[in-house]
PDB file of C-alpha atoms in Angstrom:
ATOM      1  CA  UNK A   1      21.891  -3.586  11.693  1.00 48.00           C
ATOM      2  CA  UNK A   2      19.686  -5.691  13.662  1.00 47.00           C
ATOM      3  CA  UNK A   3      19.266  -8.957  12.948  1.00 47.00           C
ATOM      4  CA  UNK A   4      16.832 -10.679  10.471  1.00 47.00           C
ATOM      5  CA  UNK A   5      14.960 -13.321  11.593  1.00 47.00           C
ATOM      6  CA  UNK A   6      15.693 -16.792  10.215  1.00 43.00           C
ATOM      7  CA  UNK A   7      12.792 -18.393   7.906  1.00 44.00           C
ATOM      8  CA  UNK A   8      11.985 -22.006   8.934  1.00 38.00           C
ATOM      9  CA  UNK A   9       9.829 -23.273   6.831  1.00 40.00           C
ATOM     10  CA  UNK A  10      10.621 -24.974   4.266  1.00 38.00           C
ATOM     11  CA  UNK A  11       8.935 -24.915   0.414  1.00 40.00           C
ATOM     12  CA  UNK A  12       8.346 -27.709  -1.941  1.00 40.00           C
ATOM     13  CA  UNK A  13      10.029 -27.572  -5.389  1.00 44.00           C
ATOM     14  CA  UNK A  14       8.289 -25.798  -7.863  1.00 47.00           C
ATOM     15  CA  UNK A  15       8.435 -24.739 -11.317  1.00 49.00           C
ATOM     16  CA  UNK A  16       7.819 -21.244 -11.898  1.00 48.00           C
ATOM     17  CA  UNK A  17       7.337 -18.812 -14.665  1.00 45.00           C
ATOM     18  CA  UNK A  18      10.557 -16.302 -15.583  1.00 44.00           C
ATOM     19  CA  UNK A  19      10.450 -13.123 -14.684  1.00 45.00           C
ATOM     20  CA  UNK A  20       8.759 -10.538 -15.939  1.00 46.00           C
ATOM     21  CA  UNK A  21       5.062  -9.861 -16.070  1.00 45.00           C
ATOM     22  CA  UNK A  22       4.480  -6.464 -17.342  1.00 45.00           C
ATOM     23  CA  UNK A  23       1.243  -5.376 -18.591  1.00 44.00           C
ATOM     24  CA  UNK A  24      -0.074  -8.118 -21.197  1.00 44.00           C
ATOM     25  CA  UNK A  25       3.496  -9.667 -21.486  1.00 44.00           C
ATOM     26  CA  UNK A  26       3.163 -13.598 -19.975  1.00 41.00           C
ATOM     27  CA  UNK A  27       5.963 -15.479 -19.239  1.00 45.00           C
ATOM     28  CA  UNK A  28       6.358 -18.755 -21.321  1.00 41.00           C
ATOM     29  CA  UNK A  29       9.610 -19.994 -19.974  1.00 42.00           C
ATOM     30  CA  UNK A  30       9.501 -21.812 -16.220  1.00 47.00           C
ATOM     31  CA  UNK A  31      12.341 -22.314 -13.773  1.00 41.00           C
ATOM     32  CA  UNK A  32      12.841 -24.481 -11.265  1.00 43.00           C
ATOM     33  CA  UNK A  33      13.034 -22.991  -7.534  1.00 47.00           C
ATOM     34  CA  UNK A  34      14.591 -25.269  -5.185  1.00 42.00           C
ATOM     35  CA  UNK A  35      13.393 -25.914  -2.030  1.00 41.00           C
ATOM     36  CA  UNK A  36      13.846 -23.545   0.651  1.00 52.00           C
ATOM     37  CA  UNK A  37      16.044 -24.871   3.674  1.00 66.00           C
ATOM     38  CA  UNK A  38      16.552 -23.174   6.846  1.00 85.00           C
ATOM     39  CA  UNK A  39      17.128 -19.315   5.475  1.00 93.00           C
ATOM     40  CA  UNK A  40      19.954 -17.579   7.625  1.00 96.00           C
ATOM     41  CA  UNK A  41      19.399 -13.914   8.222  1.00 96.00           C
ATOM     42  CA  UNK A  42      22.039 -12.813   5.598  1.00 97.00           C
ATOM     43  CA  UNK A  43      20.586 -15.077   3.047  1.00 97.00           C
ATOM     44  CA  UNK A  44      16.924 -13.487   3.929  1.00 98.00           C
ATOM     45  CA  UNK A  45      17.755 -10.052   4.008  1.00 98.00           C
ATOM     46  CA  UNK A  46      19.241 -10.955  -0.059  1.00 98.00           C
ATOM     47  CA  UNK A  47      16.097 -12.160  -0.675  1.00 98.00           C
ATOM     48  CA  UNK A  48      14.149  -9.328   0.864  1.00 98.00           C
ATOM     49  CA  UNK A  49      16.462  -6.793  -1.062  1.00 98.00           C
ATOM     50  CA  UNK A  50      16.561  -8.689  -4.294  1.00 98.00           C
ATOM     51  CA  UNK A  51      12.572  -9.086  -4.393  1.00 98.00           C
ATOM     52  CA  UNK A  52      11.948  -5.578  -3.845  1.00 98.00           C
ATOM     53  CA  UNK A  53      14.664  -4.658  -6.614  1.00 98.00           C
ATOM     54  CA  UNK A  54      12.609  -6.730  -8.847  1.00 98.00           C
ATOM     55  CA  UNK A  55       9.448  -4.543  -8.076  1.00 98.00           C
ATOM     56  CA  UNK A  56      10.891  -1.707  -8.105  1.00 98.00           C
ATOM     57  CA  UNK A  57      11.527  -2.614 -11.633  1.00 98.00           C
ATOM     58  CA  UNK A  58       7.751  -3.645 -12.557  1.00 98.00           C
ATOM     59  CA  UNK A  59       6.456  -0.659 -10.758  1.00 98.00           C
ATOM     60  CA  UNK A  60       8.789   1.881 -11.271  1.00 97.00           C
ATOM     61  CA  UNK A  61       5.651   4.569 -10.983  1.00 96.00           C
ATOM     62  CA  UNK A  62       4.581   2.814  -7.522  1.00 97.00           C
ATOM     63  CA  UNK A  63       2.934   6.065  -5.575  1.00 96.00           C
ATOM     64  CA  UNK A  64       0.272   6.803  -2.986  1.00 96.00           C
ATOM     65  CA  UNK A  65      -2.982   5.810  -3.962  1.00 98.00           C
ATOM     66  CA  UNK A  66      -4.422   8.706  -2.335  1.00 98.00           C
ATOM     67  CA  UNK A  67      -5.325  12.321  -4.633  1.00 98.00           C
ATOM     68  CA  UNK A  68      -3.807  14.639  -2.280  1.00 98.00           C
ATOM     69  CA  UNK A  69      -2.109  18.481  -2.627  1.00 97.00           C
ATOM     70  CA  UNK A  70      -0.676  18.976   0.402  1.00 98.00           C
ATOM     71  CA  UNK A  71      -0.439  17.375   4.041  1.00 98.00           C
ATOM     72  CA  UNK A  72      -3.891  17.635   5.324  1.00 98.00           C
ATOM     73  CA  UNK A  73      -5.518  16.027   2.231  1.00 98.00           C
ATOM     74  CA  UNK A  74      -3.189  13.273   3.003  1.00 98.00           C
ATOM     75  CA  UNK A  75      -3.953  12.698   6.526  1.00 98.00           C
ATOM     76  CA  UNK A  76      -7.579  13.241   6.062  1.00 98.00           C
ATOM     77  CA  UNK A  77      -7.961  10.653   2.705  1.00 98.00           C
ATOM     78  CA  UNK A  78      -5.681   7.899   4.906  1.00 98.00           C
ATOM     79  CA  UNK A  79      -8.014   8.523   7.538  1.00 97.00           C
ATOM     80  CA  UNK A  80     -11.089   8.088   5.605  1.00 98.00           C
ATOM     81  CA  UNK A  81      -9.522   5.083   3.745  1.00 97.00           C
ATOM     82  CA  UNK A  82      -9.907   2.514   6.670  1.00 94.00           C
ATOM     83  CA  UNK A  83     -12.827  -0.141   5.679  1.00 93.00           C
ATOM     84  CA  UNK A  84     -12.921   1.202   2.218  1.00 96.00           C
ATOM     85  CA  UNK A  85     -10.980   1.245  -0.770  1.00 96.00           C
ATOM     86  CA  UNK A  86      -8.588   4.439  -2.039  1.00 97.00           C
ATOM     87  CA  UNK A  87     -10.731   4.821  -5.121  1.00 97.00           C
ATOM     88  CA  UNK A  88     -13.887   5.110  -3.251  1.00 97.00           C
ATOM     89  CA  UNK A  89     -11.875   8.100  -1.107  1.00 98.00           C
ATOM     90  CA  UNK A  90     -10.533   9.637  -3.824  1.00 98.00           C
ATOM     91  CA  UNK A  91     -14.127   9.897  -5.902  1.00 97.00           C
ATOM     92  CA  UNK A  92     -15.540  11.274  -2.442  1.00 98.00           C
ATOM     93  CA  UNK A  93     -12.804  13.815  -1.409  1.00 98.00           C
ATOM     94  CA  UNK A  94     -13.040  16.280  -4.072  1.00 98.00           C
ATOM     95  CA  UNK A  95     -16.324  17.396  -3.071  1.00 98.00           C
ATOM     96  CA  UNK A  96     -15.084  17.242   1.009  1.00 98.00           C
ATOM     97  CA  UNK A  97     -12.099  19.880  -0.022  1.00 98.00           C
ATOM     98  CA  UNK A  98     -14.088  21.720  -2.449  1.00 98.00           C
ATOM     99  CA  UNK A  99     -16.240  22.630   0.646  1.00 98.00           C
ATOM    100  CA  UNK A 100     -13.366  23.002   3.250  1.00 98.00           C
ATOM    101  CA  UNK A 101     -10.442  23.277   2.170  1.00 98.00           C
ATOM    102  CA  UNK A 102      -8.236  23.797   5.552  1.00 98.00           C
ATOM    103  CA  UNK A 103      -8.203  22.673   9.166  1.00 98.00           C
ATOM    104  CA  UNK A 104     -10.032  25.312  10.007  1.00 98.00           C
ATOM    105  CA  UNK A 105     -12.829  25.075   7.872  1.00 98.00           C
ATOM    106  CA  UNK A 106     -13.719  21.527   8.720  1.00 98.00           C
ATOM    107  CA  UNK A 107     -12.774  22.139  12.251  1.00 98.00           C
ATOM    108  CA  UNK A 108     -15.862  24.809  11.832  1.00 98.00           C
ATOM    109  CA  UNK A 109     -17.822  22.261   9.928  1.00 98.00           C
ATOM    110  CA  UNK A 110     -21.405  21.217  10.921  1.00 98.00           C
ATOM    111  CA  UNK A 111     -21.195  17.188  11.105  1.00 98.00           C
ATOM    112  CA  UNK A 112     -24.361  16.749   9.962  1.00 98.00           C
ATOM    113  CA  UNK A 113     -23.364  17.940   6.359  1.00 98.00           C
ATOM    114  CA  UNK A 114     -19.713  16.355   6.126  1.00 98.00           C
ATOM    115  CA  UNK A 115     -21.404  12.982   6.869  1.00 98.00           C
ATOM    116  CA  UNK A 116     -23.759  13.346   3.940  1.00 98.00           C
ATOM    117  CA  UNK A 117     -20.325  13.750   1.601  1.00 98.00           C
ATOM    118  CA  UNK A 118     -18.412  10.911   3.317  1.00 98.00           C
ATOM    119  CA  UNK A 119     -21.449   8.633   3.505  1.00 97.00           C
ATOM    120  CA  UNK A 120     -20.077   6.828   0.159  1.00 97.00           C
ATOM    121  CA  UNK A 121     -16.739   5.551   2.017  1.00 97.00           C
ATOM    122  CA  UNK A 122     -18.918   4.028   4.840  1.00 96.00           C
ATOM    123  CA  UNK A 123     -18.725   4.196   8.708  1.00 97.00           C
ATOM    124  CA  UNK A 124     -19.412   8.104   7.808  1.00 97.00           C
ATOM    125  CA  UNK A 125     -20.319   8.792  11.336  1.00 97.00           C
ATOM    126  CA  UNK A 126     -17.272   7.671  12.681  1.00 97.00           C
ATOM    127  CA  UNK A 127     -15.047   8.974  10.146  1.00 98.00           C
ATOM    128  CA  UNK A 128     -16.835  12.373  10.345  1.00 98.00           C
ATOM    129  CA  UNK A 129     -15.866  12.390  14.293  1.00 97.00           C
ATOM    130  CA  UNK A 130     -12.489  11.522  13.016  1.00 97.00           C
ATOM    131  CA  UNK A 131     -11.871  14.685  10.430  1.00 98.00           C
ATOM    132  CA  UNK A 132     -13.518  17.130  12.264  1.00 98.00           C
ATOM    133  CA  UNK A 133     -11.658  15.779  15.635  1.00 98.00           C
ATOM    134  CA  UNK A 134      -8.312  15.898  13.904  1.00 98.00           C
ATOM    135  CA  UNK A 135      -9.209  19.236  12.301  1.00 98.00           C
ATOM    136  CA  UNK A 136      -9.090  20.809  15.511  1.00 98.00           C
ATOM    137  CA  UNK A 137      -6.630  19.469  16.953  1.00 98.00           C
ATOM    138  CA  UNK A 138      -4.419  20.939  14.046  1.00 98.00           C
ATOM    139  CA  UNK A 139      -5.686  24.209  14.360  1.00 98.00           C
ATOM    140  CA  UNK A 140      -5.662  24.244  18.391  1.00 98.00           C
ATOM    141  CA  UNK A 141      -2.212  22.462  18.502  1.00 97.00           C
ATOM    142  CA  UNK A 142      -0.551  22.895  15.870  1.00 98.00           C
ATOM    143  CA  UNK A 143      -1.292  25.952  14.492  1.00 98.00           C
ATOM    144  CA  UNK A 144      -3.322  24.526  11.605  1.00 98.00           C
ATOM    145  CA  UNK A 145      -0.508  22.797   9.863  1.00 98.00           C
ATOM    146  CA  UNK A 146       0.095  18.968   9.948  1.00 98.00           C
ATOM    147  CA  UNK A 147       2.864  18.047  11.799  1.00 98.00           C
ATOM    148  CA  UNK A 148       5.986  16.120  10.735  1.00 97.00           C
ATOM    149  CA  UNK A 149       7.069  13.988  13.584  1.00 97.00           C
ATOM    150  CA  UNK A 150       5.461  10.663  14.159  1.00 97.00           C
ATOM    151  CA  UNK A 151       4.987  11.285  18.119  1.00 97.00           C
ATOM    152  CA  UNK A 152       2.757  14.131  17.504  1.00 98.00           C
ATOM    153  CA  UNK A 153       0.715  12.455  14.221  1.00 98.00           C
ATOM    154  CA  UNK A 154      -0.341   9.856  16.581  1.00 97.00           C
ATOM    155  CA  UNK A 155      -2.108  11.801  18.904  1.00 95.00           C
ATOM    156  CA  UNK A 156      -4.585  13.115  16.350  1.00 96.00           C
ATOM    157  CA  UNK A 157      -7.651  11.082  16.602  1.00 95.00           C
ATOM    158  CA  UNK A 158      -8.322   8.613  13.898  1.00 94.00           C
ATOM    159  CA  UNK A 159      -4.551   8.392  13.340  1.00 97.00           C
ATOM    160  CA  UNK A 160      -2.117   5.362  14.153  1.00 95.00           C
ATOM    161  CA  UNK A 161       1.158   4.563  12.844  1.00 95.00           C
ATOM    162  CA  UNK A 162      -0.330   3.337   9.537  1.00 95.00           C
ATOM    163  CA  UNK A 163      -1.815   6.178   8.655  1.00 97.00           C
ATOM    164  CA  UNK A 164       1.335   8.863  10.010  1.00 97.00           C
ATOM    165  CA  UNK A 165       3.892   6.782   8.056  1.00 97.00           C
ATOM    166  CA  UNK A 166       2.086   6.996   5.169  1.00 97.00           C
ATOM    167  CA  UNK A 167       2.078  11.176   6.116  1.00 98.00           C
ATOM    168  CA  UNK A 168       5.654  11.308   6.637  1.00 98.00           C
ATOM    169  CA  UNK A 169       6.868   9.142   3.797  1.00 97.00           C
ATOM    170  CA  UNK A 170       4.485  10.738   1.342  1.00 97.00           C
ATOM    171  CA  UNK A 171       4.071  14.352   2.257  1.00 97.00           C
ATOM    172  CA  UNK A 172       7.208  15.197   4.571  1.00 97.00           C
ATOM    173  CA  UNK A 173       9.986  12.584   2.180  1.00 97.00           C
ATOM    174  CA  UNK A 174      10.422  10.749   5.796  1.00 97.00           C
ATOM    175  CA  UNK A 175      11.254   6.918   5.640  1.00 97.00           C
ATOM    176  CA  UNK A 176       8.319   5.034   7.275  1.00 96.00           C
ATOM    177  CA  UNK A 177       7.184   1.201   6.815  1.00 97.00           C
ATOM    178  CA  UNK A 178       3.327   0.952   5.813  1.00 97.00           C
ATOM    179  CA  UNK A 179       2.090  -2.191   7.537  1.00 97.00           C
ATOM    180  CA  UNK A 180      -1.632  -2.636   5.595  1.00 96.00           C
ATOM    181  CA  UNK A 181      -3.547  -5.746   5.062  1.00 96.00           C
ATOM    182  CA  UNK A 182      -1.523  -6.411   1.799  1.00 97.00           C
ATOM    183  CA  UNK A 183       2.067  -5.736   3.418  1.00 98.00           C
ATOM    184  CA  UNK A 184       0.996  -7.973   5.796  1.00 98.00           C
ATOM    185  CA  UNK A 185      -0.362 -11.074   3.824  1.00 98.00           C
ATOM    186  CA  UNK A 186       2.778 -10.404   1.550  1.00 98.00           C
ATOM    187  CA  UNK A 187       5.500 -10.343   3.812  1.00 98.00           C
ATOM    188  CA  UNK A 188       4.235 -13.134   5.808  1.00 98.00           C
ATOM    189  CA  UNK A 189       3.942 -15.187   2.216  1.00 98.00           C
ATOM    190  CA  UNK A 190       7.439 -14.505   1.306  1.00 98.00           C
ATOM    191  CA  UNK A 191       8.191 -15.902   4.571  1.00 97.00           C
ATOM    192  CA  UNK A 192       9.924 -12.414   5.734  1.00 98.00           C
ATOM    193  CA  UNK A 193       8.344 -12.782   8.999  1.00 98.00           C
ATOM    194  CA  UNK A 194       6.181 -14.937  10.746  1.00 97.00           C
ATOM    195  CA  UNK A 195       4.694 -12.068  13.082  1.00 97.00           C
ATOM    196  CA  UNK A 196       1.372 -11.142  12.892  1.00 96.00           C
ATOM    197  CA  UNK A 197       0.826  -8.001  15.406  1.00 97.00           C
ATOM    198  CA  UNK A 198       1.685  -5.054  12.689  1.00 96.00           C
ATOM    199  CA  UNK A 199       4.387  -3.116  14.711  1.00 96.00           C
ATOM    200  CA  UNK A 200       5.837  -6.170  15.069  1.00 97.00           C
ATOM    201  CA  UNK A 201       6.090  -6.521  11.501  1.00 98.00           C
ATOM    202  CA  UNK A 202       7.232  -3.217  10.959  1.00 98.00           C
ATOM    203  CA  UNK A 203      10.037  -3.764  13.192  1.00 98.00           C
ATOM    204  CA  UNK A 204      10.706  -7.352  11.887  1.00 98.00           C
ATOM    205  CA  UNK A 205      10.703  -6.033   7.909  1.00 98.00           C
ATOM    206  CA  UNK A 206      12.668  -2.517   9.014  1.00 98.00           C
ATOM    207  CA  UNK A 207      15.349  -4.562  10.125  1.00 98.00           C
ATOM    208  CA  UNK A 208      15.776  -5.976   6.505  1.00 98.00           C
ATOM    209  CA  UNK A 209      16.280  -2.532   5.164  1.00 98.00           C
ATOM    210  CA  UNK A 210      18.149   0.571   4.906  1.00 98.00           C
ATOM    211  CA  UNK A 211      16.040   3.194   6.287  1.00 97.00           C
ATOM    212  CA  UNK A 212      15.968   5.099   3.656  1.00 97.00           C
ATOM    213  CA  UNK A 213      14.061   1.938   1.243  1.00 98.00           C
ATOM    214  CA  UNK A 214      10.937   1.810   3.527  1.00 98.00           C
ATOM    215  CA  UNK A 215       9.000   3.969   1.927  1.00 98.00           C
ATOM    216  CA  UNK A 216       9.288   2.739  -1.801  1.00 98.00           C
ATOM    217  CA  UNK A 217       9.145  -0.914  -0.305  1.00 98.00           C
ATOM    218  CA  UNK A 218       5.530  -0.188   1.231  1.00 98.00           C
ATOM    219  CA  UNK A 219       4.695   1.539  -2.317  1.00 98.00           C
ATOM    220  CA  UNK A 220       6.232  -2.027  -4.137  1.00 98.00           C
ATOM    221  CA  UNK A 221       4.499  -4.453  -1.343  1.00 98.00           C
ATOM    222  CA  UNK A 222       1.279  -2.944  -1.589  1.00 98.00           C
ATOM    223  CA  UNK A 223       1.098  -2.320  -5.235  1.00 98.00           C
ATOM    224  CA  UNK A 224       2.051  -6.058  -5.741  1.00 98.00           C
ATOM    225  CA  UNK A 225      -0.378  -7.481  -3.512  1.00 98.00           C
ATOM    226  CA  UNK A 226      -2.937  -5.037  -5.202  1.00 98.00           C
ATOM    227  CA  UNK A 227      -2.607  -6.227  -9.066  1.00 98.00           C
ATOM    228  CA  UNK A 228      -1.098  -9.715  -8.608  1.00 98.00           C
ATOM    229  CA  UNK A 229      -0.304 -11.322  -4.919  1.00 98.00           C
ATOM    230  CA  UNK A 230      -3.803 -11.285  -4.281  1.00 98.00           C
ATOM    231  CA  UNK A 231      -5.682 -12.779  -1.064  1.00 97.00           C
ATOM    232  CA  UNK A 232      -7.492 -15.492  -2.149  1.00 95.00           C
ATOM    233  CA  UNK A 233      -6.472 -16.213  -5.761  1.00 96.00           C
ATOM    234  CA  UNK A 234      -2.811 -14.646  -6.405  1.00 98.00           C
ATOM    235  CA  UNK A 235      -1.580 -14.326  -9.951  1.00 98.00           C
ATOM    236  CA  UNK A 236       1.221 -16.886  -9.635  1.00 98.00           C
ATOM    237  CA  UNK A 237       1.759 -17.554 -13.363  1.00 98.00           C
ATOM    238  CA  UNK A 238       2.152 -14.096 -13.789  1.00 98.00           C
ATOM    239  CA  UNK A 239       4.529 -13.306 -11.234  1.00 98.00           C
ATOM    240  CA  UNK A 240       7.435 -11.549 -11.775  1.00 97.00           C
ATOM    241  CA  UNK A 241       9.377 -12.891  -8.425  1.00 98.00           C
ATOM    242  CA  UNK A 242       7.751 -16.220  -8.922  1.00 97.00           C
ATOM    243  CA  UNK A 243      11.300 -18.125  -8.818  1.00 97.00           C
ATOM    244  CA  UNK A 244      11.740 -15.711  -5.433  1.00 97.00           C
ATOM    245  CA  UNK A 245       8.806 -16.958  -3.595  1.00 97.00           C
ATOM    246  CA  UNK A 246       8.530 -19.589  -1.349  1.00 97.00           C
ATOM    247  CA  UNK A 247       4.622 -19.437  -1.350  1.00 97.00           C
ATOM    248  CA  UNK A 248       4.534 -19.868  -5.218  1.00 97.00           C
ATOM    249  CA  UNK A 249       1.743 -22.243  -5.975  1.00 97.00           C
ATOM    250  CA  UNK A 250      -1.110 -21.270  -3.357  1.00 96.00           C
ATOM    251  CA  UNK A 251      -2.554 -19.379  -6.612  1.00 97.00           C
ATOM    252  CA  UNK A 252      -2.966 -19.932 -10.293  1.00 98.00           C
ATOM    253  CA  UNK A 253       0.049 -21.441 -12.277  1.00 98.00           C
ATOM    254  CA  UNK A 254      -1.003 -21.393 -15.596  1.00 98.00           C
ATOM    255  CA  UNK A 255       0.361 -17.966 -16.953  1.00 97.00           C
ATOM    256  CA  UNK A 256      -2.438 -17.464 -19.593  1.00 98.00           C
ATOM    257  CA  UNK A 257      -4.975 -17.814 -16.500  1.00 98.00           C
ATOM    258  CA  UNK A 258      -3.274 -16.017 -14.178  1.00 98.00           C
ATOM    259  CA  UNK A 259      -3.281 -13.226 -16.630  1.00 97.00           C
ATOM    260  CA  UNK A 260      -6.699 -12.969 -16.413  1.00 97.00           C
ATOM    261  CA  UNK A 261      -6.386 -12.407 -12.523  1.00 98.00           C
ATOM    262  CA  UNK A 262      -4.006  -9.034 -13.255  1.00 98.00           C
ATOM    263  CA  UNK A 263      -5.690  -5.438 -11.518  1.00 97.00           C
ATOM    264  CA  UNK A 264      -5.658  -2.176 -12.218  1.00 97.00           C
ATOM    265  CA  UNK A 265      -2.893  -1.042 -15.047  1.00 96.00           C
ATOM    266  CA  UNK A 266      -1.275  -4.561 -15.284  1.00 96.00           C
ATOM    267  CA  UNK A 267      -4.583  -6.011 -16.178  1.00 96.00           C
ATOM    268  CA  UNK A 268      -5.678  -3.076 -18.540  1.00 95.00           C
ATOM    269  CA  UNK A 269      -7.901  -1.936 -16.249  1.00 96.00           C
ATOM    270  CA  UNK A 270      -8.342   2.473 -14.778  1.00 97.00           C
ATOM    271  CA  UNK A 271      -6.522   2.575 -11.516  1.00 97.00           C
ATOM    272  CA  UNK A 272      -7.804   3.994  -8.217  1.00 97.00           C
ATOM    273  CA  UNK A 273      -6.768   7.922  -8.435  1.00 98.00           C
ATOM    274  CA  UNK A 274      -8.588  10.371  -9.926  1.00 97.00           C
ATOM    275  CA  UNK A 275      -5.620  12.555 -11.156  1.00 97.00           C
ATOM    276  CA  UNK A 276      -2.257  10.129 -10.788  1.00 97.00           C
ATOM    277  CA  UNK A 277       1.469  11.143 -11.742  1.00 96.00           C
ATOM    278  CA  UNK A 278       2.019  11.405 -15.061  1.00 96.00           C
ATOM    279  CA  UNK A 279       4.842   8.532 -14.722  1.00 96.00           C
ATOM    280  CA  UNK A 280       2.042   6.385 -14.150  1.00 97.00           C
ATOM    281  CA  UNK A 281       0.028   7.702 -17.310  1.00 96.00           C
ATOM    282  CA  UNK A 282       2.963   7.225 -19.414  1.00 95.00           C
ATOM    283  CA  UNK A 283       3.140   3.763 -18.547  1.00 93.00           C
ATOM    284  CA  UNK A 284       0.231   3.100 -19.332  1.00 93.00           C
ATOM    285  CA  UNK A 285      -2.379   3.774 -16.338  1.00 96.00           C
ATOM    286  CA  UNK A 286      -5.663   5.035 -16.932  1.00 97.00           C
ATOM    287  CA  UNK A 287      -7.008   7.608 -14.276  1.00 97.00           C
ATOM    288  CA  UNK A 288     -10.344   6.775 -12.377  1.00 97.00           C
ATOM    289  CA  UNK A 289     -13.559   7.608 -12.807  1.00 95.00           C
ATOM    290  CA  UNK A 290     -15.264  10.423 -10.729  1.00 94.00           C
ATOM    291  CA  UNK A 291     -18.016   9.440  -8.166  1.00 89.00           C
ATOM    292  CA  UNK A 292     -21.032   8.480 -10.648  1.00 80.00           C
ATOM    293  CA  UNK A 293     -19.081   7.940 -13.727  1.00 77.00           C
ATOM    294  CA  UNK A 294     -18.615   4.257 -13.813  1.00 56.00           C
TER     295      UNK A 294
END
């Protein structure tokens, strides 16, 4: 196994809430977090894996937050998710896939008609060019099928490593780390790595975990970032991994105030998928409304 990078930044001693902040429950007790001395590679691996285990208990239903029924729909939806929310994509793709259900259909589409459908997602002209272009590439180079290899996926218009790993992990069951903005923010906040380049972050975090954990790890981190560990005001006082976080105190530490910052199912609000998995609904999650309904 590759050596994990040592963490050199020291954290001040803090009092943090004890886990776990599950929907509607806010921890009342506090526990002292000792100042972090220079963390050895082995200690970093243990802490990182423990955080992932804790998050797996908090988000046992974590899943990709894009609605899709097949690899083609997932690759298109992921390309469309750039610079917008998964919710807006999920509200837009039903009309797109109803009119263009296959790569062959979308490859032959009138760009102006596709632009009108994609307008709500923003940057709709560039996205139209990408999804029509990738559809043509699928038809011409891969027999109308989405390839299951990284080196093939990244050749498609609009598809980079992040999109490719989303598709590989969730449509083909092949492990990959999805380094989106939430993932980048949290792994640096947790001092898993100091890297800022997505490819270097991917390599650094990949060295901390078994390859088989990569896809679920991505879901856990991204879900935590969207619901609790926000960019501007993390809900520290309602965080289930506060005792393990060297950045505790960057956000609201009062449990009751922090509870009000929780989003989606953790705050009692609808999620991003119009058709979420049953496990999410069973855990109290709510489906998102269709476009124009709210």
